[in-house]
Amino acid sequence: MSSVLFTEENKVPGFGDDHRRTIYEINSPEDGFSIQGFFIKSNNLPLGIHYHERKSELFKIVEGRGFVLLYAVEKTGETINPAKIRREELVAGTVVYVPPMTAHTFYLDPGSRMMSFSTAPYDDNDKDMTRFPELEMKEEPRN
């Protein structure tokens, strides 16, 4: 087994490599987890804008900085209360735990690197992902 986690063979095709970021992913359906590496190219668009009903995620900022917006969703389809949106500043070394039913959107500076550990592997047939566009900032994020 190689000690290099993120190589070309782990690159997520299609949506995982665009002008915003490159995502590398290692899925382990047998063991029930996923590890992702995010390499940020642009801070003009958000990363995420969704929540999961069943899985938890743990994010670590490896290099760079930015911020994350978090919102505890009480039920699917609820009306958002803007006062409940939390903004957390991120620097290298910061760890963010995102439990199920927590909408999350990251805004990271170009050149930032982030890792994610998920309690479930990505599955095209069961994405367990609900878009939550209310966390998309309408103004330009800071540089």
Coordinates of N, CA and C in Angstrom, one line a residue, residues 3-142:
S3 N 2.0 5.2 0.6 CA 1.8 6.2 1.6 C 1.3 7.5 1.0
V4 N 1.3 7.6 -0.3 CA 0.8 8.8 -1.0 C -0.7 8.6 -1.1
L5 N -1.5 9.5 -0.4 CA -2.9 9.4 -0.5 C -3.6 9.9 -1.8
F6 N -3.1 11.1 -2.2 CA -3.7 11.8 -3.3 C -2.9 11.8 -4.5
T7 N -3.3 11.0 -5.5 CA -2.6 10.9 -6.8 C -3.6 11.1 -7.9
E8 N -3.2 11.1 -9.1 CA -4.1 11.3 -10.3 C -5.2 10.2 -10.3
E9 N -4.9 9.0 -9.8 CA -5.9 8.0 -9.8 C -7.0 8.2 -8.8
N10 N -6.7 9.1 -7.8 CA -7.7 9.4 -6.8 C -8.5 10.7 -7.1
K11 N -8.2 11.4 -8.2 CA -8.8 12.6 -8.5 C -10.3 12.3 -8.9
V12 N -11.2 13.1 -8.4 CA -12.6 12.9 -8.6 C -12.9 13.5 -10.0
P13 N -13.4 12.7 -11.0 CA -13.6 13.2 -12.3 C -14.8 14.1 -12.4
G14 N -14.8 15.0 -13.4 CA -16.0 15.9 -13.6 C -16.0 17.0 -12.5
F15 N -17.0 17.0 -11.7 CA -17.2 18.1 -10.7 C -16.1 18.3 -9.8
G16 N -15.2 17.3 -9.6 CA -14.1 17.3 -8.6 C -12.9 18.1 -9.1
D17 N -12.9 18.6 -10.3 CA -11.7 19.3 -10.8 C -12.2 20.4 -11.7
D18 N -12.4 21.6 -11.2 CA -12.8 22.7 -11.9 C -12.0 24.0 -11.6
H19 N -12.5 25.1 -12.0 CA -11.7 26.4 -11.7 C -11.7 26.8 -10.2
R20 N -12.5 26.1 -9.4 CA -12.5 26.5 -7.9 C -11.5 25.6 -7.2
R21 N -11.5 24.3 -7.5 CA -10.7 23.4 -6.7 C -10.5 22.1 -7.4
T22 N -9.5 21.3 -6.9 CA -9.4 19.9 -7.3 C -9.6 19.1 -6.0
I23 N -10.5 18.0 -6.2 CA -10.8 17.1 -5.1 C -10.2 15.7 -5.4
Y24 N -9.5 15.2 -4.4 CA -9.0 13.8 -4.5 C -9.8 13.0 -3.4
E25 N -10.2 11.8 -3.7 CA -11.0 11.0 -2.8 C -10.6 9.6 -2.7
I26 N -10.6 9.1 -1.5 CA -10.3 7.6 -1.3 C -11.6 7.1 -0.5
N27 N -12.3 6.2 -1.2 CA -13.5 5.6 -0.6 C -13.2 4.3 -0.1
S28 N -13.8 3.9 1.1 CA -13.7 2.6 1.6 C -15.1 2.0 2.0
P29 N -15.8 1.6 1.0 CA -17.2 1.1 1.3 C -17.2 -0.1 2.3
E30 N -16.1 -0.9 2.2 CA -16.0 -2.0 3.1 C -15.9 -1.6 4.6
D31 N -15.2 -0.5 4.8 CA -15.0 0.0 6.1 C -15.9 1.2 6.5
G32 N -16.6 1.7 5.5 CA -17.6 2.8 5.8 C -17.0 4.1 6.0
F33 N -16.0 4.6 5.2 CA -15.5 5.9 5.4 C -15.0 6.4 4.0
S34 N -14.7 7.7 4.0 CA -14.1 8.4 2.9 C -13.2 9.5 3.4
I35 N -12.1 9.6 2.6 CA -11.1 10.7 2.9 C -11.0 11.5 1.6
Q36 N -11.1 12.8 1.8 CA -10.9 13.7 0.6 C -9.9 14.7 0.9
G37 N -9.2 15.1 -0.2 CA -8.2 16.2 -0.2 C -8.7 17.3 -1.1
F38 N -8.8 18.5 -0.6 CA -9.2 19.7 -1.4 C -8.0 20.6 -1.7
F39 N -7.8 21.0 -2.9 CA -6.7 21.9 -3.3 C -7.4 23.1 -3.9
I40 N -7.4 24.2 -3.3 CA -8.2 25.4 -3.6 C -7.5 26.3 -4.7
K41 N -8.2 26.6 -5.8 CA -7.6 27.4 -6.9 C -8.2 28.8 -6.8
S42 N -9.4 29.0 -6.4 CA -10.1 30.3 -6.4 C -11.0 30.5 -5.2
N43 N -11.1 31.7 -4.7 CA -12.0 31.9 -3.6 C -13.3 32.6 -4.1
N44 N -13.5 32.7 -5.4 CA -14.7 33.4 -5.9 C -16.0 32.6 -5.8
L45 N -15.9 31.3 -5.5 CA -17.1 30.5 -5.4 C -17.0 29.7 -4.1
P46 N -18.2 29.4 -3.5 CA -18.2 28.6 -2.3 C -17.9 27.1 -2.6
L47 N -17.5 26.4 -1.5 CA -17.4 25.0 -1.6 C -18.3 24.4 -0.6
G48 N -19.2 23.5 -1.0 CA -20.2 22.9 -0.2 C -21.6 23.3 -0.5
I49 N -22.2 24.2 0.3 CA -23.6 24.6 0.2 C -24.5 23.5 0.3
H50 N -24.3 22.6 1.3 CA -25.2 21.4 1.5 C -25.1 20.9 2.9
Y51 N -26.0 20.0 3.2 CA -25.9 19.2 4.4 C -26.2 17.8 4.2
H52 N -25.8 16.9 5.1 CA -26.1 15.5 5.0 C -27.0 15.1 6.1
E53 N -27.9 14.2 5.8 CA -28.9 13.8 6.8 C -28.3 12.7 7.7
R54 N -27.4 11.9 7.2 CA -26.9 10.8 8.0 C -25.4 10.8 8.4
K55 N -24.6 11.4 7.5 CA -23.1 11.3 7.7 C -22.6 12.5 8.4
S56 N -21.5 12.3 9.1 CA -20.7 13.4 9.8 C -19.4 13.6 9.0
E57 N -18.9 14.8 9.1 CA -17.6 15.0 8.4 C -16.7 15.8 9.3
L58 N -15.4 15.6 9.2 CA -14.4 16.3 10.0 C -13.4 16.9 9.0
F59 N -13.3 18.2 9.0 CA -12.4 18.9 8.1 C -11.2 19.5 8.8
K60 N -10.0 19.4 8.2 CA -8.8 20.0 8.7 C -8.2 20.9 7.7
I61 N -7.9 22.1 8.1 CA -7.2 23.0 7.2 C -5.7 22.7 7.3
V62 N -5.1 22.2 6.2 CA -3.7 21.8 6.2 C -2.8 23.0 5.9
E63 N -3.3 23.9 5.0 CA -2.5 25.0 4.6 C -3.5 26.1 4.2
G64 N -3.2 27.4 4.5 CA -4.0 28.5 4.0 C -5.0 29.0 5.1
R65 N -6.0 29.7 4.6 CA -7.0 30.2 5.5 C -8.3 30.5 4.8
G66 N -9.3 30.9 5.6 CA -10.6 31.2 5.0 C -11.6 31.2 6.1
F67 N -12.9 30.9 5.8 CA -13.9 30.8 6.8 C -14.9 29.7 6.3
V68 N -15.7 29.3 7.3 CA -16.8 28.4 7.0 C -18.1 29.0 7.6
L69 N -19.2 28.8 6.9 CA -20.5 29.1 7.4 C -21.2 27.8 7.7
L70 N -21.8 27.8 8.9 CA -22.5 26.6 9.5 C -23.9 27.0 9.9
Y71 N -24.9 26.1 9.7 CA -26.3 26.3 10.0 C -26.9 24.9 10.4
A72 N -27.4 24.9 11.6 CA -28.0 23.6 12.1 C -29.4 23.6 11.5
V73 N -29.6 22.6 10.7 CA -30.9 22.4 10.0 C -31.8 21.5 10.9
E74 N -33.0 22.0 11.2 CA -33.9 21.3 12.1 C -34.7 20.3 11.3
K75 N -35.1 20.6 10.1 CA -35.8 19.7 9.3 C -35.7 20.2 7.8
T76 N -35.7 19.2 6.9 CA -35.6 19.5 5.5 C -36.7 20.5 5.1
G77 N -36.4 21.5 4.4 CA -37.4 22.4 3.9 C -37.7 23.6 4.8
E78 N -37.0 23.7 5.9 CA -37.3 24.7 6.9 C -37.0 26.1 6.3
T79 N -37.6 27.1 6.9 CA -37.3 28.5 6.6 C -36.1 28.9 7.4
I80 N -35.1 29.4 6.8 CA -33.8 29.7 7.4 C -34.0 31.0 8.3
N81 N -33.3 30.9 9.5 CA -33.2 32.1 10.4 C -31.8 32.6 10.3
P82 N -31.6 33.7 9.6 CA -30.2 34.2 9.3 C -29.4 34.4 10.6
A83 N -30.1 34.7 11.7 CA -29.4 34.9 13.0 C -28.7 33.6 13.5
K84 N -29.1 32.4 13.0 CA -28.5 31.2 13.4 C -27.3 30.8 12.6
I85 N -27.0 31.5 11.6 CA -25.8 31.2 10.7 C -24.5 31.5 11.5
R86 N -23.7 30.6 11.7 CA -22.4 30.8 12.4 C -21.3 30.9 11.4
R87 N -20.4 31.9 11.6 CA -19.2 32.0 10.7 C -18.0 31.7 11.6
E88 N -17.2 30.8 11.2 CA -15.9 30.4 11.9 C -14.7 30.7 11.0
E89 N -13.8 31.4 11.5 CA -12.5 31.7 10.8 C -11.7 30.5 10.8
L90 N -11.0 30.2 9.7 CA -10.1 29.0 9.6 C -8.7 29.4 9.2
V91 N -7.7 28.8 9.9 CA -6.3 28.9 9.6 C -5.7 27.5 9.6
A92 N -4.5 27.4 9.1 CA -3.8 26.1 9.1 C -3.9 25.4 10.5
G93 N -4.3 24.2 10.5 CA -4.4 23.5 11.8 C -5.8 23.4 12.4
T94 N -6.7 24.3 11.9 CA -8.1 24.3 12.4 C -8.8 23.0 12.0
V95 N -9.5 22.5 12.9 CA -10.4 21.3 12.7 C -11.8 21.7 12.9
V96 N -12.7 21.3 11.9 CA -14.1 21.6 12.0 C -14.9 20.3 11.9
Y97 N -15.7 20.1 13.0 CA -16.6 18.9 13.0 C -18.0 19.3 12.5
V98 N -18.5 18.6 11.5 CA -19.8 18.9 11.0 C -20.7 17.7 11.2
P99 N -21.6 17.7 12.1 CA -22.5 16.6 12.4 C -23.6 16.5 11.3
P100 N -24.4 15.4 11.3 CA -25.5 15.4 10.4 C -26.4 16.6 10.6
M101 N -27.1 17.0 9.5 CA -28.1 18.0 9.5 C -27.5 19.4 9.9
T102 N -26.2 19.6 9.5 CA -25.5 20.9 9.6 C -25.1 21.3 8.2
A103 N -25.7 22.4 7.7 CA -25.4 22.9 6.4 C -24.0 23.6 6.6
H104 N -23.2 23.4 5.6 CA -21.8 24.0 5.6 C -21.3 24.4 4.2
T105 N -20.7 25.6 4.3 CA -20.1 26.2 3.1 C -18.7 26.8 3.4
F106 N -17.7 26.4 2.7 CA -16.4 26.9 2.9 C -16.0 27.9 1.9
Y107 N -15.3 29.0 2.3 CA -14.7 30.0 1.5 C -13.2 30.0 1.9
L108 N -12.4 29.5 1.0 CA -10.9 29.3 1.3 C -10.1 30.1 0.3
D109 N -9.0 30.7 0.8 CA -8.1 31.4 -0.1 C -7.4 30.5 -1.1
P110 N -7.1 31.1 -2.3 CA -6.4 30.3 -3.3 C -5.1 29.8 -2.7
G111 N -4.7 28.5 -3.0 CA -3.5 27.9 -2.5 C -3.8 27.1 -1.2
S112 N -5.0 27.3 -0.6 CA -5.3 26.5 0.6 C -5.5 25.0 0.3
R113 N -5.2 24.2 1.4 CA -5.4 22.8 1.2 C -6.2 22.3 2.5
M114 N -7.2 21.5 2.2 CA -8.0 21.0 3.3 C -8.2 19.5 3.1
M115 N -8.3 18.8 4.2 CA -8.7 17.3 4.2 C -10.0 17.1 4.9
S116 N -10.7 16.1 4.4 CA -12.0 15.8 5.0 C -12.1 14.3 5.3
F117 N -12.6 14.0 6.4 CA -12.8 12.6 6.8 C -14.3 12.4 7.0
S118 N -15.0 11.5 6.3 CA -16.4 11.3 6.3 C -16.8 9.9 6.9
T119 N -17.9 9.9 7.6 CA -18.3 8.6 8.2 C -19.0 7.7 7.2
A120 N -19.1 8.1 6.0 CA -19.7 7.2 4.9 C -19.0 7.5 3.6
P121 N -18.7 6.5 2.8 CA -18.1 6.7 1.5 C -19.1 7.4 0.5
Y122 N -18.5 8.1 -0.4 CA -19.4 8.7 -1.4 C -20.0 7.6 -2.3
D123 N -21.3 7.7 -2.5 CA -22.0 6.7 -3.3 C -22.9 7.4 -4.3
D124 N -22.7 7.2 -5.6 CA -23.5 7.9 -6.6 C -25.0 7.6 -6.5
N125 N -25.3 6.4 -5.9 CA -26.7 6.0 -5.8 C -27.4 6.5 -4.5
D126 N -26.6 7.0 -3.6 CA -27.1 7.5 -2.3 C -26.2 8.6 -1.9
K127 N -26.4 9.8 -2.4 CA -25.6 10.9 -2.2 C -25.7 11.5 -0.8
D128 N -26.8 11.3 -0.1 CA -27.0 11.8 1.3 C -26.6 13.3 1.3
M129 N -27.0 14.1 0.3 CA -26.5 15.4 0.2 C -27.7 16.3 -0.2
T130 N -28.1 17.3 0.6 CA -29.2 18.2 0.2 C -28.6 19.6 0.1
R131 N -28.8 20.2 -1.1 CA -28.3 21.6 -1.3 C -28.9 22.5 -0.4
F132 N -28.2 23.5 0.1 CA -28.7 24.5 1.0 C -28.2 25.9 0.6
P133 N -28.7 26.4 -0.5 CA -28.2 27.7 -1.2 C -28.3 28.9 -0.3
E134 N -29.0 28.8 0.8 CA -29.1 30.0 1.8 C -27.7 30.3 2.4
L135 N -26.8 29.4 2.3 CA -25.4 29.7 2.9 C -24.5 30.3 1.8
E136 N -25.0 30.5 0.6 CA -24.1 31.1 -0.4 C -24.1 32.6 -0.2
M137 N -22.9 33.2 0.0 CA -22.8 34.6 0.2 C -23.1 35.3 -1.1
K138 N -23.8 36.4 -1.1 CA -24.2 37.1 -2.3 C -23.1 38.1 -2.7
E139 N -22.3 38.6 -1.7 CA -21.2 39.5 -1.9 C -19.9 38.7 -2.1
E140 N -18.9 39.4 -2.7 CA -17.6 38.7 -2.9 C -16.9 38.4 -1.6
P141 N -16.5 37.2 -1.4 CA -15.7 36.9 -0.1 C -14.4 37.7 -0.1
R142 N -13.9 37.9 1.1 CA -12.7 38.7 1.3 C -11.5 37.9 0.7

